[in-house]
Short mmCIF file of C-alpha atoms in Angstrom, two decimals:
data_model
loop_
_atom_site.label_atom_id
_atom_site.label_comp_id
_atom_site.label_asym_id
_atom_site.label_seq_id
_atom_site.Cartn_x
_atom_site.Cartn_y
_atom_site.Cartn_z
CA MET A 1 0.18 -14.75 -7.88
CA TRP A 2 1.17 -11.93 -10.22
CA LEU A 3 1.64 -8.19 -9.85
CA ARG A 4 0.36 -5.53 -12.23
CA ARG A 5 -0.35 -1.80 -12.28
CA VAL A 6 -4.00 -0.98 -11.74
CA GLY A 7 -6.20 2.06 -12.26
CA GLU A 8 -9.77 3.28 -12.28
CA ALA A 9 -10.95 0.40 -14.50
CA ASP A 10 -9.98 -1.98 -11.69
CA LEU A 11 -12.35 -0.39 -9.17
CA PRO A 12 -14.84 -3.33 -9.20
CA ALA A 13 -12.05 -5.83 -8.46
CA ALA A 14 -10.67 -3.59 -5.70
CA LEU A 15 -14.13 -3.24 -4.15
CA ASP A 16 -14.41 -7.04 -4.25
CA LEU A 17 -11.08 -7.25 -2.39
CA HIS A 18 -12.48 -4.91 0.27
CA ALA A 19 -15.58 -7.09 0.59
CA ARG A 20 -13.35 -10.09 1.35
CA CYS A 21 -11.34 -8.24 4.03
CA SER A 22 -12.37 -8.15 7.66
CA PRO A 23 -13.46 -4.82 9.16
CA GLY A 24 -10.37 -4.96 11.39
CA ASN A 25 -8.06 -5.34 8.40
CA LEU A 26 -9.70 -2.39 6.61
CA ALA A 27 -9.59 -0.28 9.78
CA GLN A 28 -5.81 -0.83 10.02
CA ARG A 29 -5.30 0.31 6.43
CA TYR A 30 -7.65 3.25 5.99
CA PRO A 31 -7.84 6.34 8.24
CA GLY A 32 -11.65 6.31 8.30
CA GLY A 33 -11.87 2.56 8.83
CA ALA A 34 -14.07 0.10 7.01
CA ARG A 35 -16.93 2.60 6.56
CA GLU A 36 -14.82 4.91 4.39
CA ALA A 37 -12.48 2.40 2.74
CA ASP A 38 -14.47 2.04 -0.49
CA ASP A 39 -14.54 5.82 -0.97
CA TYR A 40 -10.74 6.02 -0.72
CA LEU A 41 -10.34 3.59 -3.62
CA ARG A 42 -11.60 6.05 -6.22
CA HIS A 43 -8.98 8.57 -5.13
CA LEU A 44 -6.19 6.00 -4.91
CA LEU A 45 -6.87 4.35 -8.25
CA ASN A 46 -7.27 7.52 -10.34
CA GLY A 47 -3.50 7.85 -10.85
CA ARG A 48 -3.40 11.63 -10.37
CA HIS A 49 -1.52 11.48 -7.09
CA GLY A 50 0.50 8.29 -7.44
CA ALA A 51 0.32 4.74 -8.73
CA SER A 52 -1.33 1.51 -7.64
CA VAL A 53 -0.20 -2.11 -7.97
CA ALA A 54 -2.29 -5.22 -7.37
CA ALA A 55 -1.40 -8.79 -6.55
CA HIS A 56 -3.82 -11.06 -8.38
CA LEU A 57 -4.48 -14.70 -9.06
CA GLY A 58 -4.74 -16.26 -12.51
CA THR A 59 -8.49 -15.79 -12.25
CA GLY A 60 -7.99 -12.03 -12.00
CA GLN A 61 -9.13 -11.91 -8.37
CA LEU A 62 -7.15 -9.36 -6.36
CA VAL A 63 -5.50 -10.63 -3.18
CA GLY A 64 -3.58 -7.47 -2.39
CA LEU A 65 -3.40 -3.83 -3.33
CA GLY A 66 -0.61 -1.31 -2.84
CA HIS A 67 -0.43 2.40 -3.45
CA VAL A 68 2.43 4.86 -3.71
CA LEU A 69 1.35 8.48 -3.37
CA TRP A 70 3.60 11.32 -4.48
CA ASP A 71 4.02 13.68 -1.54
CA GLY A 72 6.54 16.33 -2.55
CA PRO A 73 10.07 14.91 -2.42
CA GLU A 74 8.85 11.78 -0.62
CA SER A 75 6.39 9.03 -1.42
CA GLU A 76 3.82 7.50 0.90
CA VAL A 77 3.20 3.76 0.58
CA ALA A 78 0.09 1.88 1.71
CA LEU A 79 -0.79 -1.81 1.48
CA LEU A 80 -3.87 -3.99 1.86
CA VAL A 81 -3.67 -7.78 1.72
CA ALA A 82 -6.75 -10.00 1.95
CA ASP A 83 -7.04 -11.70 5.32
CA ASP A 84 -6.54 -15.21 3.94
CA TRP A 85 -3.41 -14.13 2.01
CA GLN A 86 -1.59 -12.51 4.95
CA ARG A 87 1.88 -13.80 5.86
CA ARG A 88 2.43 -15.29 2.39
CA GLY A 89 4.76 -12.64 0.98
CA VAL A 90 2.05 -10.66 -0.83
CA GLY A 91 2.71 -7.45 1.11
CA GLY A 92 6.45 -7.75 0.59
CA ALA A 93 6.03 -8.26 -3.15
CA LEU A 94 3.71 -5.25 -3.40
CA LEU A 95 6.03 -3.12 -1.32
CA GLY A 96 8.97 -4.05 -3.54
CA ALA A 97 7.04 -2.84 -6.60
CA LEU A 98 6.05 0.38 -4.82
CA VAL A 99 9.62 1.10 -3.75
CA ALA A 100 10.77 0.58 -7.37
CA LEU A 101 8.13 3.06 -8.58
CA ALA A 102 9.24 5.62 -5.98
CA VAL A 103 12.91 5.18 -6.92
CA ALA A 104 12.06 5.52 -10.62
CA ARG A 105 10.26 8.77 -9.83
CA HIS A 106 13.39 10.01 -8.00
CA SER A 107 11.66 10.25 -4.62
CA ALA A 108 14.14 11.10 -1.90
CA GLY A 109 12.42 8.83 0.61
CA LEU A 110 9.29 6.96 1.46
CA TYR A 111 7.06 6.64 4.47
CA ALA A 112 4.12 4.61 5.68
CA VAL A 113 1.59 5.44 8.36
CA ALA A 114 0.65 2.47 10.51
CA GLN A 115 -0.98 1.62 13.77
CA ALA A 116 1.55 0.77 16.45
CA GLY A 117 0.56 -2.92 16.51
CA ASP A 118 0.62 -3.41 12.73
CA ALA A 119 3.19 -6.21 12.69
CA GLU A 120 2.50 -7.19 9.08
CA LEU A 121 3.23 -3.77 7.59
CA LEU A 122 6.20 -3.21 9.86
CA GLY A 123 7.60 -6.62 8.91
CA ALA A 124 7.22 -5.90 5.19
CA LEU A 125 8.94 -2.54 5.60
CA ARG A 126 11.81 -4.04 7.58
CA ALA A 127 12.26 -6.73 4.92
CA THR A 128 13.10 -4.05 2.31
CA GLY A 129 16.49 -3.60 3.96
CA LEU A 130 16.05 0.18 3.88
CA PRO A 131 17.27 2.10 6.96
CA LEU A 132 13.97 2.76 8.74
CA THR A 133 13.13 5.47 11.23
CA GLU A 134 9.99 5.16 13.35
CA HIS A 135 8.16 7.91 15.24
CA SER A 136 4.64 8.65 16.44
CA ASP A 137 2.65 11.47 14.89
CA ALA A 138 0.10 13.78 16.53
CA ASP A 139 -2.65 11.15 16.22
CA ASP A 140 -0.49 8.45 17.87
CA ALA A 141 -0.09 6.66 14.54
CA LEU A 142 3.31 5.18 13.80
CA VAL A 143 5.14 6.80 10.88
CA VAL A 144 7.91 4.69 9.40
CA SER A 145 10.22 6.43 6.95
CA ALA A 146 13.36 5.64 4.99
CA PRO A 147 15.60 7.41 2.51
CA LEU A 148 15.63 5.87 -0.97
CA PRO A 149 18.71 5.12 -3.05
CA ALA A 150 19.30 7.11 -6.21
CA ARG A 151 17.76 5.55 -9.32
CA GLY A 152 19.71 2.54 -10.53
CA VAL A 153 21.66 2.13 -7.28
CA ARG A 154 20.99 -0.99 -5.22
#
């Protein structure tokens, strides 16, 4: 498995990843659930509001997709890992790349919005070693945030 930056040209591969994910997996990752997931990809991959990284096999098939969205002084991170690639370190690898992009952009912190029972995302976030803060938002989603170190400090 390798990681690389992706953009609009990778839309067909990202749509194929969505097709291989269960509706439950897509519903955990996208606010509008599986019905709206494909529409979000165009926005996420266009690069105007952030950057996207994919985990792919030697065949080019995507097994995971991560996004970092610039949100003022902070960055939002979001991950999707194909069902059959869960719990294999794909999410952690993607998250590491996204954190590096946010640090390089001088983001003061990052956050992720998750469902309360999203053990995979929470585990990947905890594995970063960043000091996490968790709270519920108005929609009862779990928001996990952390300050980021200054660029070059680790």
